[in-house]
PDB file of C-alpha atoms in Angstrom:
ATOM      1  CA  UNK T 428     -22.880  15.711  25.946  1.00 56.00           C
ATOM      2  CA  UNK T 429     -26.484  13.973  25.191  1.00 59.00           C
ATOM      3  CA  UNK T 430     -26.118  10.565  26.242  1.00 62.00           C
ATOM      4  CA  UNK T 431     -27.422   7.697  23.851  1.00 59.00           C
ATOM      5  CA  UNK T 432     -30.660   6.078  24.692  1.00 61.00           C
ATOM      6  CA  UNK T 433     -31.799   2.931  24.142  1.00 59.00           C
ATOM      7  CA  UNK T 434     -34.515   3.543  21.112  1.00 60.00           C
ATOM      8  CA  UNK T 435     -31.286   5.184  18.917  1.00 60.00           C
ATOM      9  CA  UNK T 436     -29.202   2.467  19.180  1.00 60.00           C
ATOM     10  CA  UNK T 437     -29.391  -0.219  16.522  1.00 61.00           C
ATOM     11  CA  UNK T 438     -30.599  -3.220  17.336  1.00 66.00           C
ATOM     12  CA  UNK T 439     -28.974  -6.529  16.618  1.00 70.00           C
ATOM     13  CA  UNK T 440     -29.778  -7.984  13.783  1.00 74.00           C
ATOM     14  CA  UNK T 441     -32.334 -11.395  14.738  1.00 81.00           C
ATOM     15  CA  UNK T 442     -31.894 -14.447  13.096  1.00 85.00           C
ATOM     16  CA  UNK T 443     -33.884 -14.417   9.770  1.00 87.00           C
ATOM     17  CA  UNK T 444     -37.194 -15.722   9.725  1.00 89.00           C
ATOM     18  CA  UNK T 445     -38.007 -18.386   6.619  1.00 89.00           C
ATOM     19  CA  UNK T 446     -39.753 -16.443   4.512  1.00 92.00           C
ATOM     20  CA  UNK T 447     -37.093 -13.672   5.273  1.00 92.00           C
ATOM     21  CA  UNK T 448     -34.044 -15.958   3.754  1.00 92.00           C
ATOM     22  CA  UNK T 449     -36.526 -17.103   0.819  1.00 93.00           C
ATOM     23  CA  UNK T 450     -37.219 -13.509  -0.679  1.00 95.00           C
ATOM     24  CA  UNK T 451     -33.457 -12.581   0.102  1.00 94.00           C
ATOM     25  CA  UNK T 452     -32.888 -15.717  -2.128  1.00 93.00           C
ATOM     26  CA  UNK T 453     -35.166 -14.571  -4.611  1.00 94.00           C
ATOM     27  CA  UNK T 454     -34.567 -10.783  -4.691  1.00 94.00           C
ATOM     28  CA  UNK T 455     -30.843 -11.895  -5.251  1.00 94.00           C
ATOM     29  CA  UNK T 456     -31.577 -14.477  -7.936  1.00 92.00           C
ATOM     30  CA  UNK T 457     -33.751 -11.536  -9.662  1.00 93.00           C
ATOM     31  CA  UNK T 458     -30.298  -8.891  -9.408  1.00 91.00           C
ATOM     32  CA  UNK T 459     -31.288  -6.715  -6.978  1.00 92.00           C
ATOM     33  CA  UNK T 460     -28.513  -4.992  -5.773  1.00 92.00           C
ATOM     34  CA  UNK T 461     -27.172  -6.678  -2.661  1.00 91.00           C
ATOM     35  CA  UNK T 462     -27.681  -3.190   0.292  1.00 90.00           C
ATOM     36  CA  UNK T 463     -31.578  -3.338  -0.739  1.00 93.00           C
ATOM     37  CA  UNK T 464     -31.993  -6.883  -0.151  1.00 93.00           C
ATOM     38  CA  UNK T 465     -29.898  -5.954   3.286  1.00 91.00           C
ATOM     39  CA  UNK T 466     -32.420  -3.468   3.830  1.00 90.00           C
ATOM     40  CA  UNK T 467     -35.417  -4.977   3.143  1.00 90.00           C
ATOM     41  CA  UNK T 468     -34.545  -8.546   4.722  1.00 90.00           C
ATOM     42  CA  UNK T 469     -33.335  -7.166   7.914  1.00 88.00           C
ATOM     43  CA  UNK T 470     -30.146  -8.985   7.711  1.00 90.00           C
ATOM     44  CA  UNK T 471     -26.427  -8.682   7.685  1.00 88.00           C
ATOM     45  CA  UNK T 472     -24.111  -9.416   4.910  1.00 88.00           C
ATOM     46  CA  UNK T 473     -22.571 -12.542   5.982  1.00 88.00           C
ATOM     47  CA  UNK T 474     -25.906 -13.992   6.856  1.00 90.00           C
ATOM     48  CA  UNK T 475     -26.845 -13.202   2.958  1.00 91.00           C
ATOM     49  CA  UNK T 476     -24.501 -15.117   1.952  1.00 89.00           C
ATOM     50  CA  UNK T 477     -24.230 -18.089   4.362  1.00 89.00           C
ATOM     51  CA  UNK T 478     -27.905 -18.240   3.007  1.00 90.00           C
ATOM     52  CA  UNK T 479     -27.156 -17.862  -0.459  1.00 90.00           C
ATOM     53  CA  UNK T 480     -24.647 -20.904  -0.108  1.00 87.00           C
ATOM     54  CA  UNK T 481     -27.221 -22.775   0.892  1.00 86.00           C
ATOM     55  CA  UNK T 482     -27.197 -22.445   4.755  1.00 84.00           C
ATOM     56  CA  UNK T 483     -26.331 -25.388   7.597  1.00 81.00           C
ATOM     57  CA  UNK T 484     -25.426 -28.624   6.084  1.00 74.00           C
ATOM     58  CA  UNK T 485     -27.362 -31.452   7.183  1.00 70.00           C
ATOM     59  CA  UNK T 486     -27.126 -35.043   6.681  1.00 67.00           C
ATOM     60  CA  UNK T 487     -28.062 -35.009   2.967  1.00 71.00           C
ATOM     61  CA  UNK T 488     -26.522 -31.561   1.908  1.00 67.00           C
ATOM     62  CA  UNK T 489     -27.881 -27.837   2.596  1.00 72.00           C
ATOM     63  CA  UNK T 490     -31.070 -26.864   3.573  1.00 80.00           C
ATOM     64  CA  UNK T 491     -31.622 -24.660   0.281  1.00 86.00           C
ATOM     65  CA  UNK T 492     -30.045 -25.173  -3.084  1.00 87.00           C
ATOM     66  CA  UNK T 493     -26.681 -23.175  -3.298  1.00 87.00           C
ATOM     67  CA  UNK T 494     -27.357 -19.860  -5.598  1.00 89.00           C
ATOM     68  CA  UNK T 495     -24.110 -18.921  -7.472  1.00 87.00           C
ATOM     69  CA  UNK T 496     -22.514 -15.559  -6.770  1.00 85.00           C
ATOM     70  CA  UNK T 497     -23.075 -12.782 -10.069  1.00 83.00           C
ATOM     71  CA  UNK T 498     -19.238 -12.697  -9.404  1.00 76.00           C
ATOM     72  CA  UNK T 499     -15.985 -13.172  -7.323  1.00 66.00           C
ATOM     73  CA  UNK T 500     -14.498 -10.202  -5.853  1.00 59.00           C
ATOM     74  CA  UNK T 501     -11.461 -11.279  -3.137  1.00 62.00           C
ATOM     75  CA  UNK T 502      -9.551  -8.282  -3.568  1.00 64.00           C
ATOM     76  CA  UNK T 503      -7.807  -6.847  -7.089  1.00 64.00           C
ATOM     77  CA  UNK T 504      -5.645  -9.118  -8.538  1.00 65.00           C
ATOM     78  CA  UNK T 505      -2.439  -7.896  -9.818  1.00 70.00           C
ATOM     79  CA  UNK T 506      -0.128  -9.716 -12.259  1.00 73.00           C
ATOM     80  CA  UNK T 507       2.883 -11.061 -10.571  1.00 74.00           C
ATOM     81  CA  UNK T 508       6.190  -9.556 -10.689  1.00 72.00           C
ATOM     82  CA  UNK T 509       8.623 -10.750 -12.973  1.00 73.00           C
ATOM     83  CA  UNK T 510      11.733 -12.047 -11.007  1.00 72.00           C
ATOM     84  CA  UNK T 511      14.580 -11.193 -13.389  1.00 74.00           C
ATOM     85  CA  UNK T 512      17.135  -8.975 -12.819  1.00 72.00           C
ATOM     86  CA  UNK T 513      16.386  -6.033 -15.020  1.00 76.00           C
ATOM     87  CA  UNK T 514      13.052  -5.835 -14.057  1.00 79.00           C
ATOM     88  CA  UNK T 515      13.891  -5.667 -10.577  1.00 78.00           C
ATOM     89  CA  UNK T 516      16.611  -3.127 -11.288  1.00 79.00           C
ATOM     90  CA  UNK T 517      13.778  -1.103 -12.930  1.00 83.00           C
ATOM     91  CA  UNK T 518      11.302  -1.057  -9.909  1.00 84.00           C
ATOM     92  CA  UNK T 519      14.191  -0.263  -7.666  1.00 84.00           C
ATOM     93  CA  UNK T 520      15.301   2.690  -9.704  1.00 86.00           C
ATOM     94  CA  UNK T 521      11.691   3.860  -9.917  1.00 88.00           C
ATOM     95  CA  UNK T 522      11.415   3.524  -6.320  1.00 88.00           C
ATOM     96  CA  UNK T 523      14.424   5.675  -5.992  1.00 86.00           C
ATOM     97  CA  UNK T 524      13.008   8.002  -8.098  1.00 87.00           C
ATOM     98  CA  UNK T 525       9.555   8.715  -6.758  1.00 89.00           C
ATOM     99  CA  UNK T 526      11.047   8.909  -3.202  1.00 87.00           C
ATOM    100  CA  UNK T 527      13.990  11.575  -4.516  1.00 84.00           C
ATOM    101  CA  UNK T 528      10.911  13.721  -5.820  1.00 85.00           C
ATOM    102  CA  UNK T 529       8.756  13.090  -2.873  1.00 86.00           C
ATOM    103  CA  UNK T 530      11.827  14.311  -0.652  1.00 82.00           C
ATOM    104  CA  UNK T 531      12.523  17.363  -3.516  1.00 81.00           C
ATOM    105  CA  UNK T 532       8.892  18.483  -3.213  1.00 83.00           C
ATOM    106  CA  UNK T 533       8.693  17.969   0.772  1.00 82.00           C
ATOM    107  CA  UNK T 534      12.233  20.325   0.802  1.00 79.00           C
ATOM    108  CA  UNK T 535      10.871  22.852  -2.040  1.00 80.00           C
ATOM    109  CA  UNK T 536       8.433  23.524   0.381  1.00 81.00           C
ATOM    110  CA  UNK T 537       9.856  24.017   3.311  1.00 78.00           C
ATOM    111  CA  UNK T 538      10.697  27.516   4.686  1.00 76.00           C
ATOM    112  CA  UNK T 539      13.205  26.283   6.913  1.00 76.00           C
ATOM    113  CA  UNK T 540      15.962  23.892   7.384  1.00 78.00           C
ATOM    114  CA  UNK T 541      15.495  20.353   6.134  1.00 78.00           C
ATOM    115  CA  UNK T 542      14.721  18.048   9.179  1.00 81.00           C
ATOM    116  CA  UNK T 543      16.711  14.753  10.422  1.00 82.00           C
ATOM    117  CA  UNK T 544      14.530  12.117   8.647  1.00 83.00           C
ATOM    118  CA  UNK T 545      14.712  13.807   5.252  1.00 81.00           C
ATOM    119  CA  UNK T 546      18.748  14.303   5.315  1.00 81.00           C
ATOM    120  CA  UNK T 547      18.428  10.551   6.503  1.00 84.00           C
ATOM    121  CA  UNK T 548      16.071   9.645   3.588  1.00 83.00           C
ATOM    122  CA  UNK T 549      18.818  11.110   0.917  1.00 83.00           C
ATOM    123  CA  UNK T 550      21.787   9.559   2.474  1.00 85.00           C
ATOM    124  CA  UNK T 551      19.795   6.426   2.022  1.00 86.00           C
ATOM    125  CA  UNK T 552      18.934   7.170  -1.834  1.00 86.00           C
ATOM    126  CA  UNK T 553      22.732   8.077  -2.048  1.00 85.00           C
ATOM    127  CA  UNK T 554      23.509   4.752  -1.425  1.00 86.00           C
ATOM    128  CA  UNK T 555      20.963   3.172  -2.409  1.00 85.00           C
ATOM    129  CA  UNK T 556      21.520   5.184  -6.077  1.00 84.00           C
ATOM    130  CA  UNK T 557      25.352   4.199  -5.594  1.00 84.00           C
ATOM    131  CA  UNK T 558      24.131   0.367  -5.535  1.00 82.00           C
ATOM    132  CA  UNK T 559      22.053   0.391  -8.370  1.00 81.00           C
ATOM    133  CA  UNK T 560      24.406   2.201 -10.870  1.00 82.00           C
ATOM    134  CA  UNK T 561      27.319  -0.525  -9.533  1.00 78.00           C
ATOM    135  CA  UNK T 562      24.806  -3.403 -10.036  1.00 73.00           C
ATOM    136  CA  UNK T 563      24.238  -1.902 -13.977  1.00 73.00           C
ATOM    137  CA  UNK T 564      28.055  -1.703 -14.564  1.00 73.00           C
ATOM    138  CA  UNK T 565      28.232  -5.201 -13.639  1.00 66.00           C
ATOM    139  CA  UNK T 566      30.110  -4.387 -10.281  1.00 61.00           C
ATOM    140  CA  UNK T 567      28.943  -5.896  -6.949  1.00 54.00           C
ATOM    141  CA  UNK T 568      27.700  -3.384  -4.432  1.00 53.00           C
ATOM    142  CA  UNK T 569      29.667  -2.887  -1.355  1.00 53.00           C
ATOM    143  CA  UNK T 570      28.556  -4.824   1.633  1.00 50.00           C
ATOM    144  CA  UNK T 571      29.294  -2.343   3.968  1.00 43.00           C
ATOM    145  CA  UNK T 572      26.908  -0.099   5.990  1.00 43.00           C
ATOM    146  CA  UNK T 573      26.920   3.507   5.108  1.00 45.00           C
ATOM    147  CA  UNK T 574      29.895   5.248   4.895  1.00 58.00           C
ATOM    148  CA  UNK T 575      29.210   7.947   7.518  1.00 60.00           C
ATOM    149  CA  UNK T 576      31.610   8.751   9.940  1.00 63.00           C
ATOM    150  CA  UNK T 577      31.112   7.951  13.476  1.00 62.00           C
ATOM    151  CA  UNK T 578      30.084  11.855  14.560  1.00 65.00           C
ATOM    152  CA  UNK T 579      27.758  11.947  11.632  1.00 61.00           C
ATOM    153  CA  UNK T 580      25.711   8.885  12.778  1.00 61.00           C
ATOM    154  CA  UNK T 581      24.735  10.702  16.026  1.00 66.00           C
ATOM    155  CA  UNK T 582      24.818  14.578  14.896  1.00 70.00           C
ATOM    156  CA  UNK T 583      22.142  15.723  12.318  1.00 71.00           C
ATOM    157  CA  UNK T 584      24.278  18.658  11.547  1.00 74.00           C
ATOM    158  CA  UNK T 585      27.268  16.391  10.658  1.00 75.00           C
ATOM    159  CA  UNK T 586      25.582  14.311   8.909  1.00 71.00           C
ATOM    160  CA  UNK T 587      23.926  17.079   6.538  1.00 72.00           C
ATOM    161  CA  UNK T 588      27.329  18.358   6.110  1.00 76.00           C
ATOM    162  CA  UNK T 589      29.153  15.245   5.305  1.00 76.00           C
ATOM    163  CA  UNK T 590      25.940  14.360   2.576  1.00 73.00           C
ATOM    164  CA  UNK T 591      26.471  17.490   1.041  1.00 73.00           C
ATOM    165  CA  UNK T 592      30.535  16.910   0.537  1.00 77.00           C
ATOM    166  CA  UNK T 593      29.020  13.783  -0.906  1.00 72.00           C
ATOM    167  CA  UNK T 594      26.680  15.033  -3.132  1.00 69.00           C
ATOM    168  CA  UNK T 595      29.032  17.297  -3.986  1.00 68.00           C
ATOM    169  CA  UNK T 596      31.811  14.557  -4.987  1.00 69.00           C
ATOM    170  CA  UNK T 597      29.115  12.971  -7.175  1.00 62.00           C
ATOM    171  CA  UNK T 598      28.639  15.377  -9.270  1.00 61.00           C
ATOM    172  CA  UNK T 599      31.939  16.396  -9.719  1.00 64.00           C
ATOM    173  CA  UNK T 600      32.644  12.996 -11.253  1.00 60.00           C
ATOM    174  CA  UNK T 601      32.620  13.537 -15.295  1.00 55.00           C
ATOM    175  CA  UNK T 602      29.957   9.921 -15.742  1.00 50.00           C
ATOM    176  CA  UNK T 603      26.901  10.838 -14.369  1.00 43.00           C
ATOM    177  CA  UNK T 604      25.335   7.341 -14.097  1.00 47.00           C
ATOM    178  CA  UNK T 605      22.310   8.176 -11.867  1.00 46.00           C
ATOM    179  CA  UNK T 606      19.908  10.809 -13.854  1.00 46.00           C
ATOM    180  CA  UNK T 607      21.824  13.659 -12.427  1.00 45.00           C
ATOM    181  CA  UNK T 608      21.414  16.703 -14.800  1.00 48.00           C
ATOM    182  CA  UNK T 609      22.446  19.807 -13.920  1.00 49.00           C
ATOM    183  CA  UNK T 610      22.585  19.348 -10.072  1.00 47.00           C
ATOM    184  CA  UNK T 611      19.166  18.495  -9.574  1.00 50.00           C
ATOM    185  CA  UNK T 612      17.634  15.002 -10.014  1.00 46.00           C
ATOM    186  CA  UNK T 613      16.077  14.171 -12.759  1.00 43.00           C
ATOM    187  CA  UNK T 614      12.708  12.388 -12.774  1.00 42.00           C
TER     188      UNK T 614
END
C-alpha cells in the first residue's frame, strides 16, 4: 500500500480573503451555480452562505448586506397524513400488502426452505391481516399476543407448521375478507 503524502492531501480550506467573499457575493447574485463559485472562491459551503447572510453581526447589523437565497430547500416536504380512521386503515392494509409481496417474491425465489424471519414475518401479517379485517367489521381486535403455542415460539419448525394449519383454516373459511383469491395473496 502507497502511503499518502502530504502534497495529495487537501488542504484546509483558509479563511476567505475580502475580495474572495465579495466576488462569491457577486458571482451568486449573477446565478452562477453554487459548486463553481465553491471552486473558484476557494471556500466551503457553509462559509458561502454565512457570507451570503451577511457574515458576523456587529454592533449596527452585518458586515455585508444579507443576499436572499434563489430558494429554500430543507428537505421534501410531504403533505401530512390524514388522521382518520379509514385512511389509516388504508395505509395499514397497503403496508400489509407490499410486505406479503415482498415476502412472496423473497420465497418465489428461494431454492430452499423458507428461513426463520420470513415464517416470522407471515405470522405477523396473519395477525396483523386478522386485525385489520376485525377493525373493518366493526369488531375490536384481540388484545392478546399471538396465538402460537408455547413450542412454536422457540422451534422454527413448529412454528412453520402451526402457520400453515393456520393459513390453512383461513382459507377454508367461506368469507374471504383479506384479498385471498385462490390461495395466493392478492396484491
Amino acid at each position: 500500500m502507497v502511503p499518502l503524502s502530504d502534497s495529495v492531501k487537501p488542504d484546509a480550506y483558509r479563511p476567505p480573503t475580502r475580495e474572495q467573499i465579495v466576488r462569491a457575493r457577486a458571482m451568486y447574485a449573477q446565478g452562477f451555480a453554487v459548486s463553481r463559485i465553491l471552486a473558484h472562491c476557494d471556500m466551503s459551503l457553509g462559509t458561502l452562505y454565512y457570507w451570503l447572510d451577511g457574515g458576523p453581526r456587529e454592533a449596527n447589523g452585518p458586515v455585508f448586506p444579507p443576499i436572499p437565497r434563489r430558494r429554500e430547500v430543507v428537505g421534501k416536504r410531504r403533505s401530512p397524513l390524514k388522521g382518520d380512521a379509514a385512511s389509516l386503515a388504508a395505509r395499514l392494509w397497503r403496508t400489509c400488502e407490499r410486505q406479503a409481496r415482498d415476502t412472496e417474491n423473497r420465497l418465489k425465489a428461494l431454492n430452499g426452505p423458507p428461513d426463520e424471519r420470513d415464517i416470522r414475518m407471515l405470522a405477523t401479517l396473519v395477525r396483523a391481516v386478522r386485525d385489520l379485517s376485525r377493525l373493518e367489521n366493526g369488531q375490536a381486535p384481540r388484545g392478546e399476543r399471538a396465538t402460537f403455542s408455547d413450542e412454536a415460539e422457540e422451534d422454527p419448525e413448529a412454528l412453520r407448521a402451526e402457520l400453515l394449519r393456520k393459513i390453512d383454516a383461513l382459507r377454508a373459511q367461506p368469507e374471504e375478507p383479506w384479498g385471498v383469491e385462490g390461495g395466493e395473496l392478492s396484491p
